[in-house]
Amino acid sequence: MRQNKPDKGWKYKVHEVIYEADTPLGKWFDILLFVLIIISVLLVMLESVKWIDAEYHEILFILEWIVTILFTIEYIARIVSIKQPKNYIFSFYGVIDLLSTIPLYLSYIFAGSQVLLAIRSLRLLRVFRILKLVRFLGEASQLKNALKASRAKITVFLFAVLILSVILGTLMYLIEGDEAGFTSIPTSIYWTIVTLTTVGYGDIAPITPQGQFIATLIMLVGYGVIAVPTGIVTVEFGKKSQAQKTIGDKHFVHVNTQACRNCSKEGHRDDATHCYNCGSEL
Amino acid sequence: MRQNKPDKGWKYKVHEVIYEADTPLGKWFDILLFVLIIISVLLVMLESVKWIDAEYHEILFILEWIVTILFTIEYIARIVSIKQPKNYIFSFYGVIDLLSTIPLYLSYIFAGSQVLLAIRSLRLLRVFRILKLVRFLGEASQLKNALKASRAKITVFLFAVLILSVILGTLMYLIEGDEAGFTSIPTSIYWTIVTLTTVGYGDIAPITPQGQFIATLIMLVGYGVIAVPTGIVTVEFGKKSQAQKTIGDKHFVHVNTQACRNCSKEGHRDDATHCYNCGSEL
Amino acid sequence: MRQNKPDKGWKYKVHEVIYEADTPLGKWFDILLFVLIIISVLLVMLESVKWIDAEYHEILFILEWIVTILFTIEYIARIVSIKQPKNYIFSFYGVIDLLSTIPLYLSYIFAGSQVLLAIRSLRLLRVFRILKLVRFLGEASQLKNALKASRAKITVFLFAVLILSVILGTLMYLIEGDEAGFTSIPTSIYWTIVTLTTVGYGDIAPITPQGQFIATLIMLVGYGVIAVPTGIVTVEFGKKSQAQKTIGDKHFVHVNTQACRNCSKEGHRDDATHCYNCGSEL
Amino acid sequence: MRQNKPDKGWKYKVHEVIYEADTPLGKWFDILLFVLIIISVLLVMLESVKWIDAEYHEILFILEWIVTILFTIEYIARIVSIKQPKNYIFSFYGVIDLLSTIPLYLSYIFAGSQVLLAIRSLRLLRVFRILKLVRFLGEASQLKNALKASRAKITVFLFAVLILSVILGTLMYLIEGDEAGFTSIPTSIYWTIVTLTTVGYGDIAPITPQGQFIATLIMLVGYGVIAVPTGIVTVEFGKKSQAQKTIGDKHFVHVNTQACRNCSKEGHRDDATHCYNCGSEL
């Protein structure tokens, strides 16, 4: 089907390789991009480990430049090969791609000794490159839908947990005081949430018998409370999986990963010849 | 429907703004109240942080007075605009509203140097203002119902957990003793619940091999045990969501947020002209 | 129905009060027993707190004697009022009742200075009195059945978790070694279970990068693993609650708390005149 | 059925005892093997505890040799009694059986003082003997199927958790820095996963107010996030248990534990006379 289309210039070919995953070249491009992102995130991580940075600083620096240049090429190719660049530049992925590319350049532009520390933080922005991986999470739609459907309930639930935490936190601040680490109400609330969620660091822990008694109650409440989001999400998953069984197949058509060259929308039918969003030829 | 009603004086209008959320003014009042509560709770929190209180004591003090005066006005307006003030004053929200308003006044009435510490605690009562937010949790009815329906099972479950904790706690007290922090049976029970609920602070931890073995068993039991409330709540949620699907709409009528001017009950039908509780005209 | 029966002597009346909860006296006896058990367990707990024992030793001692005498009377009354005492003495509750009563007497019989420490442990046996509360857990049958039905699956699951823990624990012992607290394989397995169950004391924590990496993997596995018992129990609860809906009421008859005077079996039909187990008149 | 078969030599008998669990001798062999594996794993564990190894080194050493010799006999018997030994040697269990047997021999072959440390690790390989227990986990098929069916969803979920952890970990590294223990990005990511999974060791804990605020958010996210795998697995279990009810028995035939003497495949029909895999006579 695809092969029958006439040659439409290098822009078309670049678009097909970069934006789509149906052709062999498109698949190779996706795999390469995936590996490149993983490498670039590992570079940021390794750089933050003092002894690795001390020993291998130059290698890391060179690799970082290679990765940045490749990302720059990819970014330019994405802008050039699309008909309406604005649609890409201001999309979620467009912003992420830009943020993933510029930190190294910026660190040269603002290279005064004064702002050195701020730049260090700036360069860590490169870790957001991992968000480029979200592209490959396409299969997650069922998870996303289940979470979206239970969003209202989870908001109400978190709101109730916060009210509870403020009151219990203040109570523990009154009972325990400074010695046990409950130095202020915000700190006590932090401790309460650490306990309610069953994380329990132990950096702050009650030492008075009354405090330990209240803590025990908070934990038992946390027991019941942790059941609520699980209950919500499980029921939502159950609905989806029942829906899948009962709704007939005729309502579903297979969509491919082809993206419109004009508006970059994905999810076209296999037999589509025009974009369902802007109507331009595919 | 509402607009057709004749003007019934300022008390009626005040009632409509304060107690109901259907009119634009009522909605604005609710938003304002929401923001005011959040600010007042933040003030209590910030005051408890030593360095903030030291630096910005006066600003916090002035803001606290402004908030208290606004809450006082709200409280008086609520009493004045309702026909039977007793119904409001002794209701849950009436008590909360009073408790949220008086701490600052009380700190002046009992201003002896002797009771200074007790007053400090008293002023922290202002944190209960956050309970005023419960008003906005109206949507939580499904969550509340699911928890209410499984109340009996959860009580039995907590009862069984307590019996288990007492026995396991005593056992660990015998095995571990003072060195590991198991200084008394109540402390050991506290530790057992910390472990069963998978909170695990680590302020107390077994050090003998036997103790670590029993602790391991407790954790594995906690594993099975944590599944029980989740199971209960999930099944309850599942029932509700199935009920919603199968029960026809005819059994449900839409209720609004209008509150009776006489007894302040909410949840009247959209087409109601009299209160379903006391029969007075709406 | 009950009132019509002819007077059958004081033994019959005592049996009715102690073993049954249908008559007003029987109910009062149950409440009294409940309170007595709670008090006696609190006494054991308070005694273990050093400063309380130092200050109030005599009061605790006298109260303990009162409780023990009351339990002795109850135990004798239970044996005397039943037709076949053996059935009670060797039942679960009979053994618990005996264990709850004798520790104080035993501490006088074996009162040599040599065995003082062992006696201290012996007296703590009194905490098993809390098992007498199991009597009041009658309502828990649904919980118990759900757990019983999923027993096989949970056993297999725990078996798999243990195999996993042994291998991962050995791996961590090899990687981390003594410095981080992984002093032996059993200790490492203890740590692995602490991590898998998300308890996480922090008394032992990996310090090498490789160890932290493996620990991260263990936690993520624990994530999936904790879902399994929850899933099993939830499905089991779901089945029960569906069964309750679909099975008609005709298969159920109301049973009361009356216990047979001969064999002490409970759960007789409201209209039963003879024990369903031994056939003796009720 | 089995008894009718003519005597086919000692190899046949040995095969029946070792590979199958239907005959009384086969059952005894399985029980013996089970006990032997448990003992051998306990030996490895006890050896790693310093004071036990110091005191009972010789006894442990002798027992270890006995176990190793028995495993050697079992391994040889398994190879000899099967028609195509390759099928067994390169199967999962074949490799495990070999790995369980050779460590002690290897420690003599490579007995240079230089490689002593490496050998110590090598000998710990014996702990993999516990994987021999997997043989007895046959009943776990429902658990395994439910996990397998939800594998894709759990992979996507873990992938999303990892992306989240990298970003949140980097954020905490920026906010907290070295003092609180966030010494590098990998360490921060380790902390983030410790928090998200509600393990919460407390070896690293935020100390700045901003850090504690972000930590609180991470915990609340972890709350929602922990619900997802539970939801997935619960729904999967629910499906299985429904399927069991609705699918008729006619699609299922009972299979026994008999293994083909030629290719060692298990799961043959009770009335099978030829292996379903290689066609050789059973």
XYZ file of N, CA, C and O in Angstrom, chain A residues 152-160 162-164 166-167 170-171 173-174 178 182-187 189 191 194-207 211-213 215-217 219-221 223-232 234-235 239 242, chain B residues 34 38 41 44-50 120-122 124-125 127-128 130-131 133-134 136-137 139-140 142-143 147 154 157-158 161-162 186-187 189-190 193-204 222 225-226 229-231 233-235 237-238 241-242 244-245:
512
model
N -11.343 11.639 39.533
C -12.171 12.426 40.450
C -12.164 11.797 41.834
O -11.960 12.476 42.843
N -12.355 10.455 41.883
C -12.385 9.751 43.167
C -11.049 9.865 43.881
O -10.997 10.047 45.097
N -9.956 9.739 43.122
C -8.633 9.792 43.748
C -8.351 11.197 44.276
O -7.748 11.349 45.339
N -8.838 12.243 43.566
C -8.656 13.617 44.052
C -9.366 13.800 45.389
O -8.784 14.306 46.355
N -10.632 13.400 45.451
C -11.392 13.500 46.695
C -10.663 12.745 47.811
O -10.528 13.232 48.936
N -10.167 11.560 47.460
C -9.468 10.722 48.424
C -8.213 11.419 48.950
O -7.979 11.477 50.160
N -7.398 11.977 48.037
C -6.167 12.655 48.451
C -6.494 13.879 49.302
O -5.790 14.189 50.267
N -7.572 14.581 48.947
C -8.030 15.745 49.696
C -8.359 15.325 51.139
O -7.923 15.962 52.106
N -9.102 14.216 51.292
C -9.454 13.715 52.626
C -8.197 13.304 53.390
O -8.075 13.579 54.593
N -5.240 14.575 53.052
C -4.532 15.788 53.456
C -5.163 16.405 54.703
O -4.452 16.806 55.632
N -6.496 16.496 54.747
C -7.192 17.037 55.925
C -6.815 16.216 57.159
O -6.463 16.744 58.215
N -6.866 14.893 56.999
C -6.517 13.979 58.091
C -5.077 14.211 58.541
O -4.782 14.261 59.751
N -3.164 16.889 58.271
C -2.957 18.170 58.952
C -3.369 18.038 60.412
O -2.639 18.449 61.323
N -4.528 17.430 60.676
C -5.016 17.314 62.055
C -4.130 16.366 62.865
O -3.695 16.695 63.973
N -0.665 17.947 63.557
C -0.692 18.955 64.620
C -0.773 18.282 65.987
O -0.113 18.685 66.949
N -1.582 17.237 66.068
C -1.728 16.480 67.311
C -0.373 15.909 67.741
O 0.020 16.021 68.916
N 2.564 16.965 66.894
C 3.447 18.087 67.240
C 3.226 18.483 68.691
O 4.185 18.736 69.433
N 1.965 18.508 69.120
C 1.629 18.855 70.504
C 2.143 17.792 71.469
O 2.675 18.103 72.532
N 9.900 18.788 70.261
C 11.192 18.873 69.578
C 12.079 17.635 69.726
O 12.739 17.223 68.779
N 9.795 16.191 66.018
C 8.589 16.876 65.548
C 8.767 18.375 65.816
O 8.097 18.953 66.652
N 9.693 19.012 65.055
C 10.103 20.374 65.378
C 9.102 21.451 64.955
O 9.136 22.555 65.472
N 8.255 21.161 63.989
C 7.245 22.136 63.557
C 6.053 21.385 62.984
O 6.141 20.183 62.725
N 4.942 22.084 62.782
C 3.752 21.405 62.244
C 4.015 20.855 60.833
O 3.680 19.696 60.566
N 4.629 21.631 59.914
C 4.900 21.026 58.598
C 5.722 19.738 58.701
O 5.423 18.753 58.022
N 6.725 19.739 59.587
C 7.519 18.517 59.764
C 6.654 17.377 60.290
O 6.789 16.229 59.866
N 3.461 17.007 59.813
C 2.581 16.555 58.730
C 3.370 15.645 57.785
O 2.869 14.612 57.353
N 5.833 13.762 58.653
C 5.920 12.480 59.341
C 4.613 11.692 59.218
O 4.618 10.474 59.004
N 4.388 10.189 55.857
C 5.350 9.079 55.808
C 4.763 7.837 56.484
O 4.954 6.709 56.019
N 3.998 8.024 57.556
C 3.416 6.897 58.290
C 2.163 6.360 57.610
O 2.002 5.152 57.454
N 1.264 7.267 57.199
C 0.002 6.852 56.567
C 0.259 6.045 55.302
O -0.462 5.088 55.011
N 1.274 6.443 54.522
C 1.562 5.734 53.279
C 2.389 4.477 53.517
O 2.813 3.832 52.567
N 2.659 4.162 54.793
C 3.460 2.988 55.202
C 4.884 3.035 54.674
O 5.529 1.993 54.585
N 5.388 4.244 54.327
C 6.798 4.340 53.930
C 7.673 4.153 55.169
O 8.533 3.276 55.204
N 7.453 5.000 56.194
C 8.131 4.812 57.487
C 9.631 4.871 57.455
O 10.283 3.870 57.712
N 10.214 6.070 57.167
C 11.680 6.186 57.152
C 12.284 5.872 58.514
O 13.283 5.194 58.608
N 11.705 6.444 59.558
C 12.313 6.290 60.869
C 13.261 7.428 61.210
O 13.896 7.405 62.260
N 13.415 8.443 60.296
C 14.239 9.609 60.650
C 13.562 10.374 61.783
O 14.213 10.967 62.626
N 12.245 10.366 61.797
C 11.463 10.915 62.903
C 10.589 9.768 63.398
O 9.932 9.109 62.594
N 10.578 9.506 64.707
C 9.737 8.445 65.256
C 9.301 8.850 66.657
O 10.079 9.448 67.404
N 8.051 8.555 67.029
C 7.558 8.955 68.340
C 8.328 8.238 69.445
O 8.695 7.075 69.297
N 8.558 8.931 70.579
C 9.262 8.286 71.694
C 8.412 8.223 72.969
O 8.641 7.379 73.810
N 2.528 9.282 72.185
C 2.860 9.460 70.770
C 2.856 8.143 70.029
O 2.335 8.041 68.917
N 3.398 7.101 70.659
C 3.427 5.790 70.013
C 2.021 5.220 69.867
O 1.716 4.531 68.894
N 1.156 5.551 70.841
C -0.236 5.090 70.759
C -0.944 5.739 69.565
O -1.583 5.051 68.764
N 0.491 7.041 67.002
C 1.142 6.532 65.794
C 0.530 5.202 65.381
O 0.282 4.950 64.199
N 0.273 4.333 66.380
C -0.344 3.036 66.107
C -1.717 3.224 65.451
O -2.042 2.552 64.458
N -2.503 4.168 65.985
C -3.814 4.438 65.386
C -3.652 4.927 63.946
O -4.387 4.498 63.052
N -1.298 4.277 61.869
C -0.938 3.152 61.003
C -2.158 2.294 60.654
O -2.328 1.878 59.511
N -3.004 2.032 61.663
C -4.179 1.199 61.403
C -5.142 1.923 60.462
O -5.759 1.300 59.596
N -5.245 3.256 60.614
C -6.049 4.031 59.672
C -5.420 3.919 58.285
O -6.113 3.675 57.290
N -3.800 1.580 57.049
C -4.182 0.258 56.577
C -5.470 0.286 55.764
O -5.520 -0.242 54.660
N -6.500 0.865 56.375
C -7.779 0.970 55.682
C -7.653 1.912 54.501
O -8.199 1.675 53.425
N -6.876 2.991 54.698
C -6.795 4.056 53.714
C -6.081 3.595 52.453
O -6.476 3.943 51.340
N -5.044 2.757 52.606
C -4.282 2.303 51.445
C -5.148 1.410 50.563
O -4.897 1.239 49.376
N -6.201 0.853 51.164
C -7.091 -0.017 50.407
C -7.929 0.767 49.408
O -8.358 0.223 48.394
N -8.153 2.054 49.673
C -9.093 2.823 48.853
C -8.613 3.024 47.419
O -9.324 2.666 46.478
N -7.389 3.593 47.198
C -6.997 3.747 45.790
C -6.896 2.416 45.060
O -7.245 2.321 43.886
N -6.451 1.374 45.777
C -6.376 0.053 45.158
C -7.768 -0.388 44.721
O -7.947 -0.876 43.598
N -8.737 -0.216 45.608
C -10.117 -0.571 45.281
C -10.608 0.175 44.055
O -11.164 -0.415 43.128
N -10.363 1.491 44.030
C -10.828 2.327 42.918
C -10.225 1.841 41.599
O -10.936 1.587 40.623
N -8.724 -1.017 40.855
C -9.073 -2.393 40.494
C -10.433 -2.451 39.821
O -10.595 -3.097 38.777
N -11.426 -1.761 40.413
C -12.766 -1.769 39.830
C -12.728 -1.176 38.428
O -13.355 -1.688 37.497
N -13.773 -3.000 34.931
C -14.738 -2.491 33.955
C -14.167 -2.565 32.554
O -14.790 -3.077 31.642
N -13.946 -6.015 31.223
C -15.272 -6.554 30.884
C -15.767 -5.946 29.593
O -16.313 -6.625 28.737
N -13.062 28.936 51.023
C -12.054 27.906 50.779
C -10.649 28.499 50.902
O -9.798 27.969 51.615
N -7.659 27.796 53.808
C -6.296 27.367 53.452
C -5.280 28.355 54.035
O -4.290 27.953 54.661
N -4.962 27.997 57.853
C -4.240 26.786 58.259
C -2.740 26.959 57.985
O -1.896 26.573 58.798
N -1.170 28.926 60.832
C -0.871 28.115 62.016
C 0.418 27.317 61.801
O 1.269 27.221 62.676
N 0.537 26.745 60.589
C 1.725 25.935 60.276
C 2.989 26.785 60.323
O 3.970 26.415 60.963
N 2.973 27.912 59.623
C 4.162 28.757 59.531
C 4.578 29.235 60.912
O 5.769 29.320 61.221
N 3.598 29.562 61.758
C 3.878 30.047 63.103
C 4.671 29.016 63.913
O 5.447 29.362 64.807
N 4.449 27.725 63.600
C 5.116 26.672 64.374
C 6.567 26.461 63.931
O 7.333 25.805 64.622
N 6.931 27.025 62.766
C 8.326 26.917 62.315
C 9.105 28.031 62.998
O 8.820 29.213 62.803
N 10.102 27.652 63.803
C 10.766 28.627 64.676
C 11.312 29.854 63.936
O 11.043 30.989 64.306
N -0.720 28.120 74.229
C -0.039 27.782 72.983
C -0.719 26.595 72.297
O -0.952 26.614 71.092
N -1.041 25.580 73.105
C -1.744 24.417 72.563
C -3.129 24.827 72.068
O -3.581 24.410 71.008
N -3.765 25.681 72.889
C -5.117 26.129 72.573
C -5.151 26.791 71.209
O -6.047 26.526 70.391
N -3.334 26.279 68.786
C -3.168 25.294 67.713
C -4.499 24.680 67.309
O -4.620 24.093 66.250
N -5.497 24.818 68.199
C -6.834 24.338 67.855
C -7.301 24.940 66.535
O -8.149 24.369 65.849
N -6.064 24.864 63.926
C -5.819 23.968 62.799
C -7.076 23.167 62.445
O -7.226 22.673 61.328
N -7.984 23.062 63.409
C -9.236 22.348 63.119
C -10.078 23.083 62.083
O -11.049 22.534 61.577
N -9.346 23.352 59.297
C -9.272 22.567 58.065
C -10.495 21.658 57.932
O -10.882 21.274 56.830
N -11.121 21.327 59.064
C -12.332 20.509 59.003
C -13.469 21.251 58.302
O -14.417 20.639 57.824
N -13.210 22.417 55.620
C -13.098 21.971 54.229
C -13.958 20.744 53.953
O -14.264 20.444 52.808
N -14.329 20.022 55.021
C -15.142 18.821 54.837
C -16.421 19.163 54.079
O -16.946 18.355 53.310
N -16.673 20.829 51.546
C -16.451 20.759 50.105
C -16.218 19.330 49.630
O -15.937 19.087 48.471
N -16.304 18.389 50.561
C -16.066 16.988 50.208
C -17.338 16.267 49.784
O -17.378 15.064 49.721
N -18.756 15.429 47.264
C -18.674 14.435 46.193
C -18.223 13.075 46.714
O -18.272 12.089 46.010
N -17.752 13.038 47.952
C -17.108 11.830 48.457
C -18.097 10.749 48.877
O -17.707 9.726 49.422
N -19.707 8.381 47.528
C -19.519 6.983 47.123
C -18.425 6.315 47.949
O -18.579 5.202 48.430
N -17.324 7.053 48.129
C -16.235 6.559 48.977
C -16.747 6.272 50.380
O -16.482 5.216 50.949
N -16.987 2.657 52.418
C -16.310 2.437 53.694
C -17.333 2.077 54.768
O -17.086 1.220 55.606
N -14.391 -4.485 58.636
C -13.106 -3.867 58.976
C -12.915 -3.847 60.486
O -11.802 -4.043 60.983
N -11.885 -7.221 61.506
C -10.521 -7.382 61.030
C -9.521 -6.686 61.953
O -8.513 -7.278 62.362
N -9.811 -5.423 62.329
C -8.906 -4.675 63.210
C -8.824 -5.349 64.577
O -7.760 -5.400 65.198
N -6.535 -8.214 64.256
C -5.159 -7.713 64.149
C -4.638 -7.333 65.533
O -3.485 -7.618 65.872
N -5.496 -6.711 66.362
C -5.073 -6.308 67.702
C -4.733 -7.526 68.562
O -3.717 -7.542 69.258
N 3.897 -2.860 75.912
C 3.273 -1.870 75.012
C 4.212 -1.441 73.883
O 3.787 -1.335 72.733
N 5.492 -1.232 74.198
C 6.454 -0.865 73.153
C 6.586 -1.984 72.122
O 6.665 -1.723 70.918
N 4.282 -4.150 71.342
C 3.057 -4.170 70.533
C 3.115 -3.064 69.491
O 2.756 -3.264 68.324
N 3.613 -1.886 69.916
C 3.820 -0.775 68.977
C 4.711 -1.243 67.823
O 4.384 -1.028 66.650
N 2.842 -3.651 65.433
C 1.923 -2.991 64.497
C 2.714 -2.245 63.432
O 2.346 -2.253 62.249
N 3.830 -1.606 63.835
C 4.703 -0.947 62.857
C 5.142 -1.954 61.789
O 5.228 -1.623 60.607
N 5.375 -3.206 62.197
C 5.839 -4.231 61.256
C 4.686 -4.807 60.428
O 4.786 -4.941 59.214
N 3.579 -5.156 61.104
C 2.427 -5.756 60.415
C 1.891 -4.832 59.324
O 1.471 -5.288 58.266
N 1.876 -3.521 59.602
C 1.349 -2.578 58.616
C 2.394 -2.227 57.563
O 2.148 -1.367 56.729
N 3.571 -2.859 57.621
C 4.684 -2.625 56.690
C 5.191 -1.196 56.730
O 5.794 -0.736 55.759
N 4.943 -0.461 57.847
C 5.517 0.878 57.976
C 7.023 0.748 58.211
O 7.830 1.306 57.476
N 7.426 0.000 59.262
C 8.839 -0.303 59.482
C 9.751 0.879 59.682
O 10.610 1.131 58.849
N 9.600 1.624 60.810
C 10.483 2.768 61.067
C 11.939 2.333 61.195
O 12.836 2.968 60.676
N 12.173 1.274 61.967
C 13.547 0.891 62.245
C 14.085 1.517 63.516
O 15.253 1.319 63.837
N 13.257 2.303 64.250
C 13.722 2.820 65.542
C 13.921 1.657 66.517
O 14.789 1.688 67.384
N 13.083 0.628 66.369
C 13.248 -0.622 67.105
C 13.352 -1.714 66.049
O 12.532 -1.772 65.141
N 1.789 -10.221 57.775
C 1.340 -8.877 57.418
C 1.000 -8.778 55.942
O 0.094 -8.063 55.539
N -2.270 -10.241 55.546
C -3.212 -9.428 56.316
C -3.549 -8.131 55.608
O -4.704 -7.683 55.606
N -2.543 -7.511 54.966
C -2.794 -6.237 54.287
C -3.738 -6.427 53.114
O -4.401 -5.493 52.671
N -8.185 -5.788 54.082
C -8.988 -4.574 53.901
C -9.082 -4.163 52.445
O -10.137 -3.701 51.991
N -8.014 -4.393 51.682
C -8.061 -4.076 50.255
C -9.145 -4.899 49.578
O -9.947 -4.371 48.803
N -9.176 -6.196 49.886
C -10.205 -7.062 49.325
C -11.598 -6.580 49.676
O -12.474 -6.486 48.810
N -12.703 -3.551 50.637
C -13.074 -2.273 50.020
C -13.264 -2.425 48.522
O -14.199 -1.874 47.943
N -12.400 -3.231 47.875
C -12.513 -3.408 46.428
C -13.856 -4.030 46.059
O -14.540 -3.561 45.147
N -14.241 -5.092 46.788
C -15.510 -5.753 46.500
C -16.661 -4.771 46.705
O -17.601 -4.712 45.905
N -16.577 -1.478 46.437
C -16.566 -0.544 45.309
C -17.176 -1.198 44.077
O -17.930 -0.581 43.346
N -16.771 -2.455 43.854
C -17.282 -3.178 42.705
C -18.797 -3.251 42.721
O -19.463 -3.024 41.720
N -20.350 0.126 41.831
C -20.258 0.510 40.429
C -21.150 -0.382 39.579
O -21.623 0.035 38.532
N -21.395 -1.640 40.051
C -22.348 -2.486 39.320
C -23.768 -1.995 39.542
O -24.574 -1.955 38.633
N -24.776 0.972 40.112
C -25.008 2.157 39.303
C -25.432 1.783 37.901
O -26.250 2.462 37.291
N -24.830 0.681 37.384
C -25.155 0.282 36.025
C -26.545 -0.335 35.942
O -27.302 -0.060 35.040
